[in-house]
Short mmCIF file of C-alpha atoms in Angstrom, two decimals:
data_model
loop_
_atom_site.label_atom_id
_atom_site.label_comp_id
_atom_site.label_asym_id
_atom_site.label_seq_id
_atom_site.Cartn_x
_atom_site.Cartn_y
_atom_site.Cartn_z
CA MET A 7 22.91 -15.26 0.88
CA THR A 8 22.94 -15.11 -2.91
CA GLN A 9 22.83 -12.22 -5.30
CA ALA A 10 20.40 -11.77 -8.18
CA THR A 11 22.63 -11.20 -11.17
CA SER A 12 20.33 -11.73 -14.11
CA SER A 13 16.73 -11.55 -15.27
CA PRO A 14 14.84 -14.36 -13.50
CA ASP A 15 13.27 -15.77 -16.65
CA PRO A 16 14.62 -15.46 -20.19
CA SER A 17 11.06 -15.41 -21.54
CA THR A 18 10.29 -12.26 -19.56
CA PRO A 19 11.08 -8.99 -21.39
CA ASP A 20 13.92 -7.17 -19.67
CA LEU A 21 14.16 -3.49 -18.84
CA SER A 22 16.77 -0.99 -19.93
CA GLU A 23 20.43 -1.19 -19.09
CA GLY A 24 19.82 1.36 -16.31
CA TRP A 25 18.12 -1.30 -14.23
CA SER A 26 20.36 -4.15 -15.34
CA GLU A 27 23.27 -2.29 -13.79
CA GLN A 28 21.48 -2.15 -10.43
CA ARG A 29 20.16 -5.71 -10.45
CA SER A 30 23.46 -7.23 -9.39
CA ARG A 31 23.17 -5.47 -6.02
CA LEU A 32 20.00 -7.31 -5.00
CA ARG A 33 20.13 -10.20 -2.54
CA LYS A 34 17.81 -13.22 -2.50
CA ASP A 35 16.87 -13.32 1.18
CA LEU A 36 13.04 -13.57 1.15
CA GLY A 37 11.65 -17.04 1.79
CA ARG A 38 8.07 -18.31 1.75
CA LEU A 39 7.41 -17.52 5.43
CA ASP A 40 8.88 -14.03 5.01
CA VAL A 41 6.47 -13.33 2.14
CA LEU A 42 3.52 -14.58 4.20
CA PHE A 43 4.36 -12.28 7.12
CA PHE A 44 4.97 -9.46 4.66
CA LEU A 45 1.45 -9.85 3.29
CA ILE A 46 -0.23 -10.18 6.71
CA CYS A 47 1.49 -6.97 7.79
CA THR A 48 0.33 -5.31 4.58
CA LEU A 49 -3.27 -6.48 4.54
CA VAL A 50 -4.29 -6.16 8.19
CA GLY A 51 -4.52 -2.39 8.58
CA LEU A 52 -4.97 -1.18 12.14
CA ASP A 53 -5.68 2.42 11.12
CA THR A 54 -9.09 1.78 9.55
CA ILE A 55 -10.67 -0.68 12.00
CA GLY A 56 -12.40 2.21 13.76
CA SER A 57 -13.66 3.65 10.46
CA VAL A 58 -15.43 0.40 9.59
CA ALA A 59 -16.82 -0.13 13.09
CA ALA A 60 -18.17 3.45 13.08
CA GLN A 61 -20.67 2.42 10.37
CA GLY A 62 -22.24 -0.19 12.63
CA PRO A 63 -22.96 -3.90 12.00
CA GLN A 64 -23.57 -3.40 8.29
CA GLY A 65 -19.80 -2.91 8.04
CA LEU A 66 -19.41 -6.66 8.58
CA THR A 67 -22.04 -7.35 5.91
CA TRP A 68 -20.27 -5.24 3.32
CA MET A 69 -16.95 -6.74 4.38
CA ALA A 70 -18.26 -10.20 3.50
CA VAL A 71 -19.70 -9.01 0.18
CA LEU A 72 -16.49 -7.25 -0.88
CA ALA A 73 -14.44 -10.29 0.14
CA LEU A 74 -16.29 -12.18 -2.58
CA VAL A 75 -16.57 -9.57 -5.34
CA PHE A 76 -13.24 -7.76 -4.83
CA PHE A 77 -10.78 -9.52 -2.53
CA LEU A 78 -11.00 -12.87 -4.32
CA PRO A 79 -10.79 -11.48 -7.90
CA TYR A 80 -7.96 -9.15 -6.88
CA GLY A 81 -6.00 -12.00 -5.32
CA LEU A 82 -6.44 -14.17 -8.44
CA LEU A 83 -5.32 -11.29 -10.66
CA VAL A 84 -2.13 -10.59 -8.73
CA ALA A 85 -1.32 -14.28 -8.33
CA GLU A 86 -1.12 -14.66 -12.12
CA LEU A 87 0.81 -11.45 -12.78
CA GLY A 88 3.21 -12.02 -9.91
CA SER A 89 4.05 -15.61 -10.85
CA ALA A 90 4.15 -15.04 -14.64
CA PHE A 91 6.28 -11.87 -14.46
CA PRO A 92 8.41 -12.23 -11.32
CA VAL A 93 10.58 -9.19 -12.05
CA GLN A 94 11.77 -6.60 -9.56
CA GLY A 95 9.41 -3.64 -9.61
CA GLY A 96 6.24 -5.74 -9.87
CA PRO A 97 3.34 -3.36 -10.66
CA TYR A 98 5.55 -0.93 -12.56
CA VAL A 99 6.88 -3.69 -14.80
CA TRP A 100 3.43 -5.15 -15.49
CA THR A 101 2.10 -1.72 -16.46
CA ARG A 102 5.22 -0.89 -18.46
CA LEU A 103 4.94 -4.10 -20.51
CA ALA A 104 1.23 -3.53 -21.08
CA PHE A 105 0.98 0.22 -21.74
CA GLY A 106 4.49 1.61 -22.18
CA ARG A 107 6.96 3.56 -20.11
CA LEU A 108 5.14 6.92 -19.98
CA VAL A 109 1.87 5.54 -18.63
CA ALA A 110 3.70 3.22 -16.24
CA GLY A 111 5.95 6.03 -15.02
CA LEU A 112 3.07 8.40 -14.20
CA ASN A 113 1.16 5.54 -12.63
CA GLN A 114 4.10 4.50 -10.49
CA VAL A 115 4.60 8.00 -9.08
CA LEU A 116 1.02 7.93 -7.78
CA TYR A 117 1.57 4.50 -6.27
CA TRP A 118 4.81 5.61 -4.62
CA LEU A 119 3.59 8.96 -3.28
CA SER A 120 0.61 7.34 -1.59
CA ASN A 121 3.07 5.88 0.92
CA PRO A 122 4.49 9.11 2.40
CA VAL A 123 0.93 10.52 2.39
CA TRP A 124 -0.27 7.52 4.39
CA LEU A 125 2.73 7.40 6.72
CA GLY A 126 2.75 11.13 7.45
CA GLY A 127 -1.05 11.20 7.51
CA SER A 128 -3.39 8.64 9.03
CA LEU A 129 -0.72 6.27 10.43
CA CYS A 130 1.11 9.06 12.19
CA ILE A 131 -2.01 10.70 13.65
CA ILE A 132 -3.34 7.41 15.05
CA ALA A 133 0.06 6.66 16.60
CA LEU A 134 0.08 10.10 18.24
CA THR A 135 -3.51 9.70 19.43
CA THR A 136 -2.71 6.28 20.90
CA TRP A 137 0.28 7.70 22.77
CA GLU A 138 -1.80 10.51 24.23
CA GLU A 139 -4.66 8.19 25.21
CA PHE A 140 -2.49 5.66 27.05
CA PHE A 141 0.63 7.54 28.11
CA THR A 142 0.94 11.32 28.20
CA PRO A 143 -0.30 14.39 26.27
CA LEU A 144 1.87 15.84 23.51
CA PRO A 145 1.43 19.60 23.71
CA GLY A 146 2.86 22.09 21.22
CA LEU A 147 6.15 21.10 19.65
CA TRP A 148 6.11 17.71 21.34
CA LYS A 149 3.47 16.51 18.86
CA TYR A 150 5.69 17.51 15.94
CA ALA A 151 8.73 15.87 17.54
CA ALA A 152 6.87 12.62 18.21
CA GLY A 153 5.45 12.53 14.69
CA LEU A 154 8.84 13.09 13.11
CA ALA A 155 10.36 10.40 15.32
CA PHE A 156 7.67 7.96 14.13
CA ILE A 157 8.45 8.76 10.48
CA TRP A 158 12.24 8.57 10.74
CA ILE A 159 12.33 5.40 12.81
CA GLY A 160 10.39 3.89 9.93
CA ALA A 161 12.88 5.34 7.45
CA LEU A 162 15.76 3.71 9.32
CA ALA A 163 14.00 0.34 9.08
CA VAL A 164 13.25 0.68 5.35
CA VAL A 165 16.85 1.39 4.30
CA GLN A 166 18.18 -1.80 5.90
CA SER A 167 19.16 -4.80 3.79
CA VAL A 168 16.49 -7.42 3.09
CA ARG A 169 18.19 -9.83 5.46
CA VAL A 170 17.64 -7.32 8.29
CA GLY A 171 14.60 -5.42 7.04
CA LYS A 172 12.44 -8.53 6.55
CA TRP A 173 12.18 -8.83 10.34
CA VAL A 174 10.12 -5.62 10.43
CA PRO A 175 7.06 -7.12 8.68
CA THR A 176 7.60 -10.28 10.70
CA ALA A 177 7.46 -8.25 13.92
CA GLY A 178 4.44 -6.39 12.57
CA ALA A 179 2.57 -9.59 11.75
CA VAL A 180 3.31 -11.06 15.19
CA ALA A 181 2.26 -7.79 16.88
CA ARG A 182 -1.07 -7.89 15.00
CA ILE A 183 -1.76 -11.50 15.89
CA VAL A 184 -0.92 -10.96 19.58
CA LEU A 185 -2.69 -7.59 19.92
CA LEU A 186 -5.87 -8.52 18.08
CA GLY A 187 -5.96 -11.98 19.65
CA PHE A 188 -5.60 -10.55 23.16
CA PHE A 189 -8.27 -7.94 22.41
CA LEU A 190 -10.74 -10.63 21.35
CA VAL A 191 -10.01 -12.72 24.46
CA SER A 192 -10.54 -9.60 26.57
CA VAL A 193 -13.86 -8.94 24.82
CA VAL A 194 -15.02 -12.43 25.85
CA VAL A 195 -13.98 -11.75 29.48
CA TYR A 196 -15.71 -8.37 29.34
CA ALA A 197 -18.89 -9.93 27.96
CA ILE A 198 -19.00 -12.56 30.72
CA GLU A 199 -18.49 -10.00 33.49
CA ARG A 200 -20.41 -6.98 32.22
CA GLY A 201 -22.45 -8.01 29.20
CA VAL A 202 -22.33 -6.51 25.72
CA HIS A 203 -24.38 -4.17 23.58
CA PRO A 204 -27.03 -6.04 21.57
CA LEU A 205 -26.67 -6.10 17.80
CA PRO A 206 -30.16 -6.31 16.27
CA ALA A 207 -30.35 -8.36 13.09
CA GLY A 208 -31.82 -5.40 11.24
CA ASP A 209 -28.61 -3.42 11.80
CA PHE A 210 -26.76 -5.87 9.55
CA ASN A 211 -28.95 -4.98 6.57
CA PRO A 212 -26.78 -3.34 3.90
CA THR A 213 -27.66 0.11 2.56
CA TYR A 214 -26.25 2.06 -0.36
CA ALA A 215 -25.31 4.96 1.91
CA GLY A 216 -23.39 2.53 4.09
CA PHE A 217 -21.69 1.03 1.05
CA VAL A 218 -20.53 4.44 -0.18
CA ALA A 219 -19.12 5.24 3.25
CA LEU A 220 -17.46 1.85 3.73
CA VAL A 221 -16.15 0.84 0.32
CA PRO A 222 -12.99 3.02 0.48
CA VAL A 223 -11.73 1.73 3.84
CA LEU A 224 -12.83 -1.87 3.28
CA ILE A 225 -11.13 -2.18 -0.10
CA PHE A 226 -8.08 -0.33 1.24
CA ASN A 227 -7.74 -3.06 3.85
CA TYR A 228 -8.04 -5.68 1.12
CA VAL A 229 -5.16 -4.42 -1.02
CA GLY A 230 -1.43 -5.05 -0.87
CA PHE A 231 -1.11 -8.44 -2.59
CA GLU A 232 1.17 -6.92 -5.25
CA LEU A 233 3.73 -5.49 -2.83
CA PRO A 234 5.96 -8.59 -2.47
CA SER A 235 6.20 -8.70 -6.28
CA SER A 236 8.06 -5.38 -6.10
CA ALA A 237 10.85 -7.38 -4.48
CA ALA A 238 10.42 -10.48 -6.68
CA GLU A 239 14.10 -10.79 -7.51
CA GLU A 240 14.91 -10.85 -3.79
CA MET A 241 12.75 -13.97 -3.26
CA THR A 242 14.17 -17.46 -3.36
CA ASN A 243 11.23 -18.81 -5.41
CA PRO A 244 8.69 -16.11 -6.40
CA LYS A 245 6.76 -18.29 -8.88
CA ARG A 246 5.85 -20.70 -6.08
CA ASP A 247 5.73 -18.39 -3.07
CA ILE A 248 3.63 -15.50 -4.42
CA PRO A 249 0.40 -17.44 -5.24
CA LEU A 250 0.64 -19.59 -2.11
CA SER A 251 1.26 -16.63 0.20
CA ILE A 252 -1.66 -14.72 -1.32
CA LEU A 253 -4.00 -17.60 -0.50
CA ARG A 254 -2.82 -18.01 3.09
CA SER A 255 -2.60 -14.32 3.96
CA GLY A 256 -6.05 -13.68 2.48
CA PHE A 257 -7.71 -16.07 4.92
CA ALA A 258 -5.63 -14.75 7.83
CA SER A 259 -6.54 -11.13 7.13
CA LEU A 260 -10.29 -11.84 7.06
CA VAL A 261 -10.11 -13.34 10.56
CA LEU A 262 -7.74 -10.73 12.00
CA TYR A 263 -9.75 -7.85 10.59
CA GLY A 264 -13.33 -9.02 11.10
CA GLY A 265 -12.94 -10.21 14.70
CA PRO A 266 -11.88 -6.86 16.23
CA ILE A 267 -14.64 -4.99 14.38
CA LEU A 268 -17.24 -7.30 15.91
CA GLY A 269 -15.56 -6.83 19.30
CA ILE A 270 -15.76 -3.03 19.07
CA LEU A 271 -19.46 -3.22 18.20
CA PHE A 272 -20.11 -5.41 21.25
CA VAL A 273 -18.24 -3.09 23.62
CA LEU A 274 -19.10 0.45 22.45
CA PRO A 275 -22.46 1.99 21.56
CA ALA A 276 -22.51 2.65 17.79
CA LYS A 277 -23.01 6.40 18.29
CA GLU A 278 -19.82 6.59 20.38
CA ILE A 279 -17.51 4.89 17.86
CA GLY A 280 -15.21 7.36 16.12
CA SER A 281 -13.28 6.77 12.91
CA LEU A 282 -9.98 7.83 14.46
CA ALA A 283 -10.14 6.44 17.99
CA GLY A 284 -12.74 3.66 17.70
CA PHE A 285 -10.29 0.80 18.23
CA ILE A 286 -8.34 2.74 20.86
CA ASP A 287 -11.50 3.54 22.86
CA ALA A 288 -12.66 -0.08 22.63
CA CYS A 289 -9.30 -1.33 23.96
CA LYS A 290 -9.48 1.03 26.93
CA ALA A 291 -13.06 0.01 27.73
CA VAL A 292 -12.31 -3.71 27.50
CA PHE A 293 -9.15 -3.54 29.62
CA THR A 294 -11.14 -2.19 32.58
CA VAL A 295 -11.89 -5.84 33.37
CA TYR A 296 -8.26 -6.12 34.51
CA GLY A 297 -8.38 -2.90 36.53
CA GLY A 298 -10.26 0.36 36.12
CA HIS A 299 -13.74 1.68 35.51
CA ILE A 300 -15.94 3.58 33.07
CA ALA A 301 -17.35 6.81 34.52
CA ALA A 302 -20.93 7.94 34.03
CA ASP A 303 -19.85 10.37 31.30
CA GLY A 304 -18.10 7.56 29.40
CA THR A 305 -14.57 8.46 30.50
CA VAL A 306 -12.39 5.37 30.90
CA VAL A 307 -9.90 5.15 33.76
CA LEU A 308 -7.42 2.25 33.78
CA THR A 309 -5.69 1.23 37.01
CA GLY A 310 -3.40 -1.56 38.19
CA ALA A 311 -3.12 -4.46 35.76
CA GLY A 312 -5.53 -2.72 33.41
CA ALA A 313 -3.17 0.23 33.04
CA VAL A 314 -0.17 -2.07 32.51
CA LEU A 315 -1.91 -4.20 29.90
CA GLY A 316 -3.32 -1.07 28.27
CA GLY A 317 0.18 0.36 27.93
CA ILE A 318 1.48 -2.88 26.41
CA ALA A 319 -1.42 -2.99 23.96
CA ALA A 320 -0.84 0.67 23.05
CA ALA A 321 2.82 -0.06 22.32
CA GLY A 322 1.75 -3.03 20.19
CA LEU A 323 -0.69 -0.83 18.28
CA ILE A 324 1.99 1.80 17.58
CA ILE A 325 4.39 -0.93 16.42
CA GLY A 326 1.65 -2.34 14.19
CA LEU A 327 1.03 1.07 12.63
CA LEU A 328 4.73 1.69 12.08
CA THR A 329 5.30 -1.70 10.48
CA SER A 330 2.35 -1.12 8.14
CA GLY A 331 4.05 1.98 6.77
CA VAL A 332 7.44 0.29 6.61
CA THR A 333 6.14 -2.80 4.78
CA TRP A 334 4.29 -0.76 2.16
CA ALA A 335 7.37 1.42 1.75
CA MET A 336 9.58 -1.62 1.16
CA GLY A 337 7.46 -2.53 -1.85
CA ALA A 338 6.48 0.87 -3.25
CA HIS A 339 9.99 2.31 -2.99
CA ARG A 340 11.54 -0.63 -4.80
CA ALA A 341 9.07 -0.26 -7.67
CA GLN A 342 9.83 3.47 -7.89
CA ALA A 343 13.57 2.80 -8.00
CA VAL A 344 13.09 0.38 -10.91
CA ALA A 345 10.99 2.98 -12.73
CA CYS A 346 13.67 5.65 -12.31
CA ALA A 347 16.47 3.32 -13.40
CA ASP A 348 14.37 2.39 -16.42
CA GLY A 349 14.05 6.00 -17.58
CA ALA A 350 10.67 6.91 -16.09
CA GLY A 351 12.31 9.14 -13.50
CA PRO A 352 15.63 10.72 -12.48
CA ALA A 353 18.41 8.15 -12.70
CA TRP A 354 19.92 9.11 -9.34
CA LEU A 355 16.75 7.88 -7.61
CA GLY A 356 17.08 4.50 -9.31
CA ARG A 357 20.35 3.56 -7.68
CA ILE A 358 20.48 0.55 -5.38
CA SER A 359 22.88 0.87 -2.46
CA GLU A 360 25.86 -1.47 -2.76
CA ARG A 361 25.99 -1.73 1.04
CA TYR A 362 22.31 -2.42 1.76
CA GLY A 363 20.94 -3.65 -1.56
CA THR A 364 17.97 -1.27 -1.15
CA PRO A 365 16.92 2.02 -2.85
CA VAL A 366 18.22 4.27 -0.06
CA ARG A 367 17.69 7.52 -1.98
CA VAL A 368 14.01 6.84 -2.68
CA ASN A 369 13.57 5.84 0.96
CA LEU A 370 15.07 9.07 2.27
CA LEU A 371 13.15 11.28 -0.16
CA SER A 372 9.88 9.61 0.87
CA SER A 373 10.62 10.24 4.53
CA VAL A 374 11.31 13.91 3.81
CA LEU A 375 7.98 14.18 1.99
CA ALA A 376 6.14 12.46 4.87
CA SER A 377 7.76 14.87 7.33
CA VAL A 378 6.74 17.91 5.28
CA LEU A 379 3.20 16.59 5.00
CA LEU A 380 2.98 16.06 8.76
CA ILE A 381 4.11 19.60 9.55
CA VAL A 382 1.94 21.25 6.89
CA ALA A 383 -1.17 19.21 7.75
CA LEU A 384 -0.92 19.85 11.49
CA ASN A 385 -0.75 23.57 10.78
CA LEU A 386 -3.58 23.61 8.21
CA THR A 387 -5.92 21.65 10.48
CA ASP A 388 -4.90 23.56 13.64
CA GLY A 389 -4.08 20.26 15.29
CA ASN A 390 -7.56 18.83 14.59
CA GLY A 391 -6.74 15.13 14.57
CA GLU A 392 -10.04 13.95 13.11
CA LYS A 393 -9.81 16.40 10.21
CA TYR A 394 -6.18 15.55 9.51
CA PHE A 395 -6.97 11.83 9.68
CA ALA A 396 -9.94 12.04 7.28
CA ALA A 397 -8.09 14.09 4.65
CA GLY A 398 -4.88 12.07 4.88
CA LEU A 399 -6.55 8.66 4.73
CA GLY A 400 -8.81 9.70 1.83
CA LEU A 401 -5.86 11.00 -0.17
CA ALA A 402 -3.74 7.91 0.51
CA ILE A 403 -6.55 5.62 -0.65
CA SER A 404 -7.52 7.60 -3.75
CA THR A 405 -3.89 7.95 -4.88
CA THR A 406 -3.29 4.23 -4.52
CA PHE A 407 -6.54 3.28 -6.24
CA ILE A 408 -6.01 5.55 -9.25
CA SER A 409 -2.81 3.61 -9.89
CA TYR A 410 -4.74 0.33 -9.61
CA VAL A 411 -7.18 1.49 -12.30
CA ILE A 412 -4.22 1.36 -14.70
CA THR A 413 -2.38 -1.65 -13.26
CA PHE A 414 -5.24 -4.16 -13.02
CA PRO A 415 -6.11 -4.18 -16.77
CA SER A 416 -2.50 -5.24 -17.41
CA LEU A 417 -3.69 -8.79 -16.80
CA VAL A 418 -5.79 -8.86 -19.98
CA VAL A 419 -3.21 -7.02 -22.09
CA LEU A 420 -0.29 -9.21 -21.04
CA ARG A 421 -2.25 -12.40 -21.73
CA ARG A 422 -2.59 -11.14 -25.31
CA LYS A 423 0.89 -9.66 -25.77
CA TYR A 424 2.88 -12.47 -24.12
CA PRO A 425 0.82 -15.65 -24.52
CA ALA A 426 3.92 -17.88 -24.54
CA THR A 427 5.23 -16.64 -21.16
CA PRO A 428 5.03 -19.53 -18.66
CA ARG A 429 2.26 -18.98 -16.11
CA PRO A 430 2.69 -21.19 -13.02
CA TYR A 431 -0.73 -19.94 -11.98
CA SER A 432 -3.50 -18.65 -14.28
CA VAL A 433 -6.87 -17.14 -13.47
CA PRO A 434 -9.40 -19.97 -13.99
CA GLY A 435 -12.38 -19.77 -16.32
CA GLY A 436 -10.64 -18.97 -19.60
CA ARG A 437 -11.43 -15.61 -21.24
CA PHE A 438 -14.63 -15.24 -19.23
CA GLY A 439 -12.77 -15.66 -15.93
CA LEU A 440 -10.01 -13.34 -17.11
CA TRP A 441 -12.40 -10.51 -18.02
CA THR A 442 -14.62 -11.03 -14.97
CA VAL A 443 -11.73 -10.82 -12.53
CA THR A 444 -10.30 -7.74 -14.26
CA ALA A 445 -13.67 -5.97 -14.53
CA LEU A 446 -14.60 -6.54 -10.89
CA ALA A 447 -11.25 -5.45 -9.47
CA THR A 448 -10.85 -2.44 -11.77
CA GLY A 449 -14.47 -1.32 -11.57
CA LEU A 450 -14.60 -1.31 -7.78
CA VAL A 451 -11.38 0.67 -7.31
CA ALA A 452 -12.52 3.16 -9.95
CA PHE A 453 -15.85 3.61 -8.14
CA THR A 454 -13.99 4.05 -4.88
CA VAL A 455 -11.94 6.91 -6.32
CA VAL A 456 -15.18 8.68 -7.29
CA VAL A 457 -16.77 8.38 -3.84
CA LEU A 458 -13.55 9.48 -2.15
CA ILE A 459 -13.33 12.67 -4.17
CA TRP A 460 -17.11 13.25 -3.94
CA PRO A 461 -18.42 11.52 -0.78
CA GLY A 462 -22.04 10.45 -1.04
CA PHE A 463 -21.96 9.97 -4.80
CA GLY A 464 -25.32 8.46 -5.79
CA VAL A 465 -26.85 8.71 -2.31
CA GLY A 466 -30.47 9.84 -2.64
CA TRP A 467 -30.60 8.92 -6.33
CA PHE A 468 -33.35 6.67 -7.71
CA GLY A 469 -35.13 6.54 -4.41
CA THR A 470 -32.17 5.46 -2.25
CA ALA A 471 -32.29 6.63 1.36
CA GLY A 472 -30.00 9.18 2.91
CA SER A 473 -28.38 12.50 2.09
CA ALA A 474 -25.11 12.93 0.21
CA ALA A 475 -24.05 15.60 2.73
CA ASP A 476 -24.16 12.99 5.52
CA SER A 477 -21.45 10.98 3.73
CA LEU A 478 -18.84 13.66 4.30
CA PRO A 479 -16.37 12.85 7.10
CA PRO A 480 -17.82 14.28 10.35
CA SER A 481 -14.80 16.57 10.71
CA PHE A 482 -15.67 18.13 7.32
CA ALA A 483 -19.42 18.47 7.98
CA GLY A 484 -20.77 21.26 5.79
CA GLU A 485 -17.36 21.73 4.12
CA ARG A 486 -17.65 19.72 0.90
CA LEU A 487 -15.53 22.14 -1.11
CA GLN A 488 -12.71 22.10 1.44
CA TYR A 489 -12.75 18.31 1.54
CA THR A 490 -12.79 17.92 -2.25
CA LEU A 491 -9.93 20.39 -2.61
CA SER A 492 -7.96 18.42 0.00
CA GLN A 493 -8.15 15.46 -2.42
CA VAL A 494 -8.04 16.99 -5.90
CA VAL A 495 -5.26 19.57 -5.44
CA PRO A 496 -2.67 17.04 -4.14
CA LEU A 497 -3.66 14.55 -6.88
CA LEU A 498 -3.01 17.15 -9.58
CA LEU A 499 0.29 18.01 -7.91
CA PHE A 500 1.29 14.33 -7.87
CA LEU A 501 0.56 13.99 -11.59
CA ALA A 502 2.72 17.06 -12.23
CA VAL A 503 5.52 15.38 -10.26
CA GLY A 504 5.09 12.30 -12.45
CA GLY A 505 5.46 14.42 -15.59
CA LEU A 506 8.55 16.11 -14.17
CA PHE A 507 10.05 12.74 -13.25
CA TYR A 508 9.48 11.45 -16.77
CA ALA A 509 11.22 14.52 -18.21
CA TRP A 510 14.17 13.92 -15.85
CA GLY A 511 14.41 10.38 -17.20
CA THR A 512 15.06 11.61 -20.77
CA PRO A 513 18.87 11.10 -20.61
CA THR A 514 18.39 7.50 -19.47
CA ARG A 515 15.94 6.75 -22.29
CA ARG A 516 18.17 8.46 -24.86
CA ARG A 517 21.17 6.43 -23.71
CA ALA A 518 19.15 3.21 -23.87
CA ARG A 519 18.08 3.96 -27.46
CA ALA A 520 21.66 4.70 -28.47
CA GLU A 521 22.87 1.43 -26.94
CA ALA A 522 20.09 -0.50 -28.68
CA ALA A 523 21.00 1.05 -32.02
CA HIS A 524 24.66 0.25 -31.42
CA ASP A 525 23.86 -3.38 -30.61
CA GLY A 526 21.73 -3.57 -33.74
CA ARG A 527 24.58 -2.35 -35.97
CA ASP A 528 26.96 -4.84 -34.41
CA LEU A 529 24.50 -7.67 -35.00
CA ALA A 530 23.98 -6.64 -38.62
CA HIS A 531 27.73 -6.62 -39.19
CA GLN A 532 28.14 -10.08 -37.67
CA VAL A 533 25.30 -11.59 -39.71
CA THR A 534 25.88 -9.98 -43.10
CA GLY A 535 29.59 -9.29 -43.03
CA ALA A 536 28.89 -5.65 -44.01
CA PRO A 537 31.72 -3.23 -43.34
CA ASP A 538 31.46 -1.45 -40.01
CA HIS A 539 31.14 2.31 -40.53
CA ARG A 540 33.12 3.12 -37.39
CA GLN A 541 35.93 0.67 -38.23
CA GLY A 542 36.23 2.14 -41.74
CA THR A 543 36.46 5.65 -40.38
CA ALA A 544 39.10 4.60 -37.89
CA ALA A 545 41.13 2.87 -40.63
CA ARG A 546 41.01 5.90 -42.87
CA GLY A 547 42.08 8.04 -39.98
CA GLY A 548 45.04 5.72 -39.39
CA LEU A 549 46.14 5.93 -43.05
CA ARG A 550 46.12 9.64 -42.89
#
């Protein structure tokens, strides 16, 4: 185990002394395989499989299209930024170098807060739903207790040192491969014994209404490439490992994500697939081949080996959900700590624990926020899981994607501002490739933010089929204002938090400016031989 004691590349602009003081506490314990598992755990989201399957076969069509026009450009973009600027804090540093500390600080707060929203929102509600479907109901206070346990077990994992904590995404990646692989094998067995629902070719035809409904969850499952860069100075060789891991994990995620969606469509009638429980219901239906039956009303009863395997799969799903939140937190929290140490937030949040080498204070604050969100949301929605899930997932995605709208253009700006910085990997195609990649990635996340805040945007325009009202989440049917407020009000609050954080970082920025001025005076004295003002004053004081 080695410590990172200096900036990884002298050609890369350094941050303020606030972060330099913390850098020595980092430990280089992330190897190539660790980064690969980290990305698989990040990219393969188990919470949105049902949301995509609920849109029918065209979900697979749009998945293929977005793989080409978003996933590929996004991966190329991050591969260059991550290998050219392998500095702890990743997205914050890229944005800071491109647009300055204020913009980067506000942007980073949005990126960071999306994690407790996601953990205390959609991840937590799916974990609770899975538990109730396969094990036992959680009435009254038991639901709150189980949700808080889910959040704080994750918090305990995030605070651990990299040497220990890296096993969480590894376990998550293995759980995904085993769970999704076993599900697909079971679908084949189910198809042989009981047949499957036909998927007419016409159902794969893409529609604009389907695109508007699917683009948020599909792109959300395609993002996360930048997260390992937030821990770049804890990698043994980030310039080599980041681009290579992006390539490998990208292919793996397409297989692990597309296969289960197809399996759900084969097993369940499209009208019976729900956004929240689609994958859970499909698992229960498929596992009846090992023991159990499906009643005439659609109720699934698992018995014998089916019940045992169902319980194991449910545990694997809960582990997969928990590790998703933990892995994203490991990256987002590190970037927020760098921002705070750099003067874009309160300095006390930028401290790295000497014992663990992780930003323990940011981790704990995030868990508190996730806990508050869970309690408030369960009360506001009266325990309505579908409503809670829709609002929480939409907010997590829109918050993350607003930050991407600022971060992605950093690629073009940094090519211009730092042309001499070594780039082990560069986006191919010269200026045309550079602008194409940036425009596609930025444009699609910006469009996604619009359709999240106003579902159905553009539906029914220019002769397109469908009604904008039908694009609202089913749990918010006829409640457009309530849904929009559930997105806009928290976003405004998060921006206010970003402004407050930046104000709290004033002492750090003032101290950094004073130190820079001091270093400048010392350099001028050494070069010119000019008398030092402070030395002269001290001498005169001594004579007196």
